[in-house]
Amino acid sequence: MAALKKVCIVGSGNWGSAIAKIVGANAAKNSKFANTVKMWVFEEMVNGRKLTEIINTEHENIKYLPGHKLPANVFVGRVCDTIKGKIKSDALGISLIKGVDEGPDGLKLISDVIQEKLGITMSVLMGANIANEVADEKFCETTIGCKKKNHGALLKELMQTSNFRVTVVEEYDVVEICGALKNIVAVGAGFCDGLGFGDNTKAAVIRLGLMEMIAFARIFCTAGPVSSSTFLESCGVADLITTCYGGRNRKVAEAFVTTGKSIEELEKEMLNGQKLQGPATAAEVYAILKHKNLIDKFPLFNAVYQICYQGHPVTEFIKCLQNHPEHM
């Protein structure tokens, strides 16, 4: 009999906690997985108590996902500075982090960073998955990017429920790029809302943003051919749409316009200690594009960076659409 596969979730923000709900329930009823799911948490004090203690005793992350009980088999281990050397070499990792890193040769995927540091095989999960809605068990889809079909099938078993539907594709790097880049576009959508533009303008931002996402992926995703079909999965157009209408990047970007406050100030006020992905990703992407002398081909990405970090007036955001190369 094959040994039971142990599951650990690293991170406990609202998204990590929402996934813990799904994974804990699935592990408890699937004979392939060990019953206890461990969760690594950045220790914080909440109302005079350790967050780990609250999750372990009350099975609820009252800071990042209040109102949702986590399954009793999700156990929180103490946070370690590093987990290197504590994970088996044949472990499978799956990253749910939507961002990119700037490596010495340009783009570096977060999953590649993890793979290099821990020496384990990595896959990714990205989709139109606003954490609170997933935790509320509202129907949604997601995409797992996985190079090996047998790994993808196992991860699908662990993640899928009747209301959280999983599609597995092989283009893991494209799936991950989508999850990072759509946050930049969502900042642009938030600018539109803050400036009082209508649905037509926002639709243009979403379409032009998708074109830049595809163009960026075709330049930087070198693991294999980049097919348009991956952008039609939940990780692509669906995630882009939901983030541009309901995500935190859109919400904070709108407040950036209406309040005149900095992104850093708004993060502290609106995100309960969590970081905003869109502006940070825009900065990383800007550095990568500048290195490759490609900034002019990505005016929407560039405009978000310039407005967030270089003091460019947000009122001029619309010019990036009017003069977009897609219109030339």
Short mmCIF file of C-alpha atoms in Angstrom, two decimals:
data_model
loop_
_atom_site.label_atom_id
_atom_site.label_comp_id
_atom_site.label_asym_id
_atom_site.label_seq_id
_atom_site.Cartn_x
_atom_site.Cartn_y
_atom_site.Cartn_z
CA MET A 1 0.00 0.00 0.00
CA ALA A 2 1.34 3.42 -1.01
CA ALA A 3 2.23 5.80 1.80
CA LEU A 4 -0.30 8.53 2.46
CA LYS A 5 0.66 11.87 0.95
CA LYS A 6 1.07 14.58 3.57
CA VAL A 7 -0.22 18.07 2.77
CA CYS A 8 1.12 21.38 4.08
CA ILE A 9 -0.06 24.90 3.27
CA VAL A 10 2.58 27.60 3.60
CA GLY A 11 0.98 30.98 4.30
CA SER A 12 -2.26 32.01 5.95
CA GLY A 13 -3.61 35.16 4.32
CA ASN A 14 -7.18 35.24 3.06
CA TRP A 15 -6.33 33.16 -0.02
CA GLY A 16 -4.23 30.61 1.88
CA SER A 17 -7.03 30.26 4.43
CA ALA A 18 -9.69 29.84 1.73
CA ILE A 19 -7.63 27.08 0.09
CA ALA A 20 -7.06 25.48 3.50
CA LYS A 21 -10.83 25.05 3.74
CA ILE A 22 -10.94 23.13 0.45
CA VAL A 23 -7.75 21.12 0.93
CA GLY A 24 -8.62 20.18 4.52
CA ALA A 25 -12.04 18.84 3.50
CA ASN A 26 -10.67 16.94 0.49
CA ALA A 27 -7.74 15.41 2.40
CA ALA A 28 -10.11 14.18 5.12
CA LYS A 29 -12.22 12.16 2.66
CA ASN A 30 -9.58 11.02 0.12
CA SER A 31 -7.67 7.88 1.05
CA LYS A 32 -4.56 9.03 -0.87
CA PHE A 33 -3.89 11.86 1.59
CA ALA A 34 -2.94 11.96 5.27
CA ASN A 35 -5.80 13.33 7.37
CA THR A 36 -3.85 16.09 9.10
CA VAL A 37 -3.12 19.15 6.98
CA LYS A 38 -0.43 21.42 8.41
CA MET A 39 -0.39 25.15 7.88
CA TRP A 40 2.61 27.43 8.36
CA VAL A 41 1.64 30.83 9.67
CA PHE A 42 3.50 34.09 10.14
CA GLU A 43 2.94 34.55 13.84
CA GLU A 44 1.01 37.67 14.80
CA MET A 45 -0.75 38.85 17.93
CA VAL A 46 -4.50 39.40 17.45
CA ASN A 47 -6.46 40.77 20.40
CA GLY A 48 -3.66 39.68 22.75
CA ARG A 49 -3.55 36.09 21.45
CA LYS A 50 -1.26 34.34 18.98
CA LEU A 51 -2.87 33.88 15.57
CA THR A 52 -1.64 30.27 15.46
CA GLU A 53 -3.34 29.55 18.79
CA ILE A 54 -6.62 31.06 17.56
CA ILE A 55 -6.58 28.99 14.34
CA ASN A 56 -5.65 25.81 16.20
CA THR A 57 -8.31 26.16 18.88
CA GLU A 58 -11.13 27.96 17.07
CA HIS A 59 -10.37 26.81 13.50
CA GLU A 60 -10.86 30.31 12.15
CA ASN A 61 -8.43 32.89 10.78
CA ILE A 62 -10.14 35.86 12.41
CA LYS A 63 -7.73 38.37 10.86
CA TYR A 64 -7.56 37.38 7.22
CA LEU A 65 -10.67 35.25 6.63
CA PRO A 66 -13.15 36.01 9.41
CA GLY A 67 -16.41 34.14 9.54
CA HIS A 68 -15.14 30.91 7.98
CA LYS A 69 -14.38 27.81 9.98
CA LEU A 70 -11.36 25.84 8.80
CA PRO A 71 -11.57 22.03 8.97
CA ALA A 72 -10.33 20.62 12.26
CA ASN A 73 -7.60 18.67 10.42
CA VAL A 74 -5.81 21.86 9.32
CA PHE A 75 -3.08 22.20 11.97
CA VAL A 76 -0.88 25.22 12.18
CA GLY A 77 2.83 24.62 12.71
CA ARG A 78 5.06 27.46 13.81
CA VAL A 79 6.57 29.62 11.13
CA CYS A 80 10.19 28.94 10.25
CA ASP A 81 12.61 31.34 8.66
CA THR A 82 13.29 28.72 6.04
CA ILE A 83 11.89 25.30 5.21
CA LYS A 84 14.83 24.27 3.13
CA GLY A 85 16.09 20.82 4.09
CA LYS A 86 12.83 19.98 5.84
CA ILE A 87 10.96 18.89 2.72
CA LYS A 88 11.43 15.56 0.94
CA SER A 89 13.14 15.82 -2.44
CA ASP A 90 10.24 14.04 -4.17
CA ALA A 91 7.61 16.41 -2.74
CA LEU A 92 5.29 18.20 -5.14
CA GLY A 93 4.81 21.93 -4.69
CA ILE A 94 2.02 24.09 -6.04
CA SER A 95 2.30 27.88 -5.94
CA LEU A 96 -0.76 30.08 -5.52
CA ILE A 97 1.29 33.30 -5.46
CA LYS A 98 0.41 35.84 -8.15
CA GLY A 99 3.59 37.75 -8.88
CA VAL A 100 6.91 37.71 -10.73
CA ASP A 101 10.46 38.37 -9.67
CA GLU A 102 13.21 40.22 -11.50
CA GLY A 103 16.10 37.85 -12.01
CA PRO A 104 19.61 38.57 -13.37
CA ASP A 105 18.43 37.62 -16.87
CA GLY A 106 15.05 39.30 -16.66
CA LEU A 107 11.83 37.57 -15.68
CA LYS A 108 11.83 34.99 -12.89
CA LEU A 109 8.68 33.13 -11.94
CA ILE A 110 7.88 32.73 -8.25
CA SER A 111 7.47 28.98 -8.79
CA ASP A 112 11.00 28.86 -10.25
CA VAL A 113 12.36 30.69 -7.20
CA ILE A 114 10.68 28.14 -4.91
CA GLN A 115 11.86 25.23 -7.07
CA GLU A 116 15.46 26.41 -6.96
CA LYS A 117 15.47 27.05 -3.21
CA LEU A 118 13.73 23.84 -2.15
CA GLY A 119 14.77 21.54 -4.99
CA ILE A 120 11.23 20.23 -5.54
CA THR A 121 8.97 19.96 -8.59
CA MET A 122 6.58 22.92 -8.79
CA SER A 123 3.19 23.52 -10.37
CA VAL A 124 0.92 26.57 -10.13
CA LEU A 125 -2.76 27.31 -9.49
CA MET A 126 -4.25 30.54 -10.84
CA GLY A 127 -7.80 31.58 -11.66
CA ALA A 128 -10.76 33.87 -11.12
CA ASN A 129 -10.72 33.09 -7.41
CA ILE A 130 -11.55 35.94 -5.04
CA ALA A 131 -10.78 34.35 -1.69
CA ASN A 132 -13.96 35.25 0.19
CA GLU A 133 -16.13 33.91 -2.62
CA VAL A 134 -14.16 30.65 -2.71
CA ALA A 135 -14.55 30.35 1.06
CA ASP A 136 -18.30 31.03 0.69
CA GLU A 137 -18.37 28.06 -1.74
CA LYS A 138 -19.69 30.16 -4.60
CA PHE A 139 -19.11 28.40 -7.92
CA CYS A 140 -15.86 29.28 -9.70
CA GLU A 141 -13.20 27.78 -11.91
CA THR A 142 -9.44 27.66 -11.59
CA THR A 143 -6.45 26.50 -13.63
CA ILE A 144 -3.55 24.30 -12.58
CA GLY A 145 -0.42 24.63 -14.70
CA CYS A 146 1.58 21.41 -14.46
CA LYS A 147 4.26 19.90 -16.69
CA LYS A 148 3.50 16.26 -15.77
CA LYS A 149 0.02 14.84 -16.31
CA ASN A 150 0.15 12.40 -13.37
CA HIS A 151 1.12 15.24 -11.00
CA GLY A 152 -1.67 17.39 -12.40
CA ALA A 153 -4.23 14.64 -11.83
CA LEU A 154 -3.17 14.24 -8.19
CA LEU A 155 -3.26 17.98 -7.53
CA LYS A 156 -6.70 18.18 -9.13
CA GLU A 157 -7.94 15.51 -6.70
CA LEU A 158 -6.64 17.55 -3.79
CA MET A 159 -8.10 20.86 -4.97
CA GLN A 160 -11.32 20.23 -6.88
CA THR A 161 -14.79 20.38 -5.35
CA SER A 162 -18.25 20.66 -6.91
CA ASN A 163 -17.99 24.47 -6.60
CA PHE A 164 -14.24 24.85 -7.25
CA ARG A 165 -13.71 23.35 -10.70
CA VAL A 166 -10.15 22.66 -11.84
CA THR A 167 -8.74 22.47 -15.38
CA VAL A 168 -5.16 21.26 -15.81
CA VAL A 169 -2.94 22.60 -18.61
CA GLU A 170 0.73 22.00 -19.36
CA GLU A 171 1.75 25.64 -19.95
CA TYR A 172 2.57 26.27 -16.30
CA ASP A 173 4.65 29.37 -17.06
CA VAL A 174 1.83 31.02 -19.05
CA VAL A 175 -0.66 30.22 -16.28
CA GLU A 176 1.63 31.88 -13.74
CA ILE A 177 2.37 34.91 -15.93
CA CYS A 178 -1.38 35.51 -16.28
CA GLY A 179 -1.82 35.49 -12.51
CA ALA A 180 0.84 38.15 -12.10
CA LEU A 181 0.15 40.46 -15.03
CA LYS A 182 -3.61 40.73 -14.61
CA ASN A 183 -3.02 42.67 -11.38
CA ILE A 184 -1.31 45.44 -13.35
CA VAL A 185 -4.32 45.68 -15.67
CA ALA A 186 -6.64 45.77 -12.65
CA VAL A 187 -4.82 48.85 -11.36
CA GLY A 188 -5.56 50.50 -14.71
CA ALA A 189 -9.22 49.48 -14.39
CA GLY A 190 -9.29 51.07 -10.93
CA PHE A 191 -7.85 54.29 -12.36
CA CYS A 192 -10.74 54.30 -14.86
CA ASP A 193 -13.29 53.92 -12.05
CA GLY A 194 -11.67 56.65 -9.99
CA LEU A 195 -11.62 59.01 -12.96
CA GLY A 196 -15.31 58.37 -13.64
CA PHE A 197 -14.92 56.71 -17.04
CA GLY A 198 -17.64 54.33 -18.18
CA ASP A 199 -17.88 50.63 -18.95
CA ASN A 200 -16.71 51.11 -22.55
CA THR A 201 -13.41 52.58 -21.39
CA LYS A 202 -12.94 49.87 -18.80
CA ALA A 203 -13.63 47.21 -21.43
CA ALA A 204 -10.91 48.79 -23.60
CA VAL A 205 -8.47 48.67 -20.67
CA ILE A 206 -9.25 44.99 -20.13
CA ARG A 207 -8.86 44.11 -23.83
CA LEU A 208 -5.66 46.10 -24.33
CA GLY A 209 -4.32 44.72 -21.06
CA LEU A 210 -5.01 41.18 -22.25
CA MET A 211 -3.14 41.94 -25.49
CA GLU A 212 -0.14 43.11 -23.47
CA MET A 213 -0.34 40.00 -21.27
CA ILE A 214 -0.26 37.76 -24.35
CA ALA A 215 2.58 39.74 -25.94
CA PHE A 216 4.61 39.63 -22.71
CA ALA A 217 4.08 35.87 -22.36
CA ARG A 218 5.18 35.25 -25.95
CA ILE A 219 8.42 37.11 -25.31
CA PHE A 220 9.28 35.70 -21.88
CA CYS A 221 7.70 32.23 -21.58
CA THR A 222 10.37 30.04 -23.13
CA ALA A 223 9.43 26.62 -21.72
CA GLY A 224 7.43 25.88 -24.88
CA PRO A 225 4.99 27.40 -27.37
CA VAL A 226 2.47 29.91 -25.97
CA SER A 227 -1.00 29.04 -27.21
CA SER A 228 -3.92 31.47 -27.21
CA SER A 229 -6.17 28.80 -25.67
CA THR A 230 -4.47 29.10 -22.26
CA PHE A 231 -5.59 32.74 -22.07
CA LEU A 232 -9.19 31.53 -22.45
CA GLU A 233 -8.88 29.42 -19.29
CA SER A 234 -9.83 30.72 -15.85
CA CYS A 235 -6.22 31.85 -15.26
CA GLY A 236 -6.47 34.19 -18.25
CA VAL A 237 -9.51 36.18 -19.30
CA ALA A 238 -11.72 35.09 -16.37
CA ASP A 239 -9.19 36.09 -13.71
CA LEU A 240 -8.56 39.34 -15.58
CA ILE A 241 -12.27 40.24 -15.64
CA THR A 242 -13.00 39.43 -12.00
CA THR A 243 -9.90 41.28 -10.80
CA CYS A 244 -10.77 44.36 -12.86
CA TYR A 245 -14.24 44.47 -11.31
CA GLY A 246 -13.92 43.04 -7.82
CA GLY A 247 -10.30 42.71 -6.69
CA ARG A 248 -8.25 44.69 -4.19
CA ASN A 249 -5.98 46.13 -6.89
CA ARG A 250 -8.95 47.80 -8.60
CA LYS A 251 -10.34 49.01 -5.28
CA VAL A 252 -7.10 50.58 -4.07
CA ALA A 253 -6.33 52.10 -7.48
CA GLU A 254 -9.73 53.79 -7.48
CA ALA A 255 -9.00 55.20 -4.01
CA PHE A 256 -5.57 56.34 -5.26
CA VAL A 257 -7.39 58.62 -7.72
CA THR A 258 -10.17 59.84 -5.42
CA THR A 259 -8.14 60.39 -2.23
CA GLY A 260 -4.77 61.53 -3.59
CA LYS A 261 -3.03 59.25 -1.04
CA SER A 262 -0.01 57.11 -1.89
CA ILE A 263 -0.23 53.39 -2.61
CA GLU A 264 1.68 52.73 0.65
CA GLU A 265 -0.82 54.74 2.70
CA LEU A 266 -3.78 53.00 1.10
CA GLU A 267 -2.27 49.55 1.69
CA LYS A 268 -2.13 50.28 5.42
CA GLU A 269 -5.63 51.73 5.52
CA MET A 270 -7.50 49.31 3.27
CA LEU A 271 -5.73 45.94 3.24
CA ASN A 272 -5.43 44.97 6.88
CA GLY A 273 -1.67 44.51 6.67
CA GLN A 274 -1.59 42.73 3.31
CA LYS A 275 0.40 43.96 0.30
CA LEU A 276 -0.95 45.09 -3.05
CA GLN A 277 0.37 43.01 -5.94
CA GLY A 278 -0.39 45.21 -8.98
CA PRO A 279 1.95 48.19 -8.46
CA ALA A 280 4.82 45.96 -7.26
CA THR A 281 4.43 43.69 -10.29
CA ALA A 282 4.31 46.76 -12.56
CA ALA A 283 7.66 47.87 -11.12
CA GLU A 284 9.22 44.44 -11.70
CA VAL A 285 7.83 44.24 -15.23
CA TYR A 286 9.03 47.79 -15.99
CA ALA A 287 12.59 46.87 -14.98
CA ILE A 288 12.45 43.74 -17.16
CA LEU A 289 11.06 45.61 -20.18
CA LYS A 290 13.58 48.44 -19.78
CA HIS A 291 16.41 45.90 -19.73
CA LYS A 292 15.09 44.47 -23.02
CA ASN A 293 14.35 47.91 -24.52
CA LEU A 294 10.67 46.97 -24.98
CA ILE A 295 8.85 49.58 -22.89
CA ASP A 296 7.24 51.26 -25.93
CA LYS A 297 5.43 48.03 -26.83
CA PHE A 298 3.66 47.92 -23.44
CA PRO A 299 2.15 51.38 -22.85
CA LEU A 300 -0.53 50.24 -20.41
CA PHE A 301 1.94 48.38 -18.17
CA ASN A 302 4.29 51.36 -18.38
CA ALA A 303 1.57 53.89 -17.53
CA VAL A 304 0.60 51.99 -14.36
CA TYR A 305 4.23 52.00 -13.24
CA GLN A 306 4.76 55.69 -14.05
CA ILE A 307 1.58 56.75 -12.22
CA CYS A 308 2.19 54.60 -9.13
CA TYR A 309 5.90 55.30 -8.67
CA GLN A 310 7.08 58.22 -10.80
CA GLY A 311 4.45 60.85 -10.04
CA HIS A 312 2.97 60.80 -13.52
CA PRO A 313 -0.53 62.37 -13.38
CA VAL A 314 -3.26 59.75 -13.33
CA THR A 315 -5.46 62.06 -15.38
CA GLU A 316 -3.23 61.25 -18.38
CA PHE A 317 -3.84 57.49 -18.09
CA ILE A 318 -6.32 57.54 -20.97
CA LYS A 319 -3.56 58.70 -23.36
CA CYS A 320 -1.94 55.28 -23.13
CA LEU A 321 -5.10 53.83 -24.64
CA GLN A 322 -5.49 56.47 -27.35
CA ASN A 323 -1.91 55.97 -28.53
CA HIS A 324 -1.72 52.21 -27.98
CA PRO A 325 0.14 50.30 -30.76
CA GLU A 326 -2.96 48.08 -31.04
CA HIS A 327 -4.64 51.15 -32.57
CA MET A 328 -1.87 52.04 -34.98
#
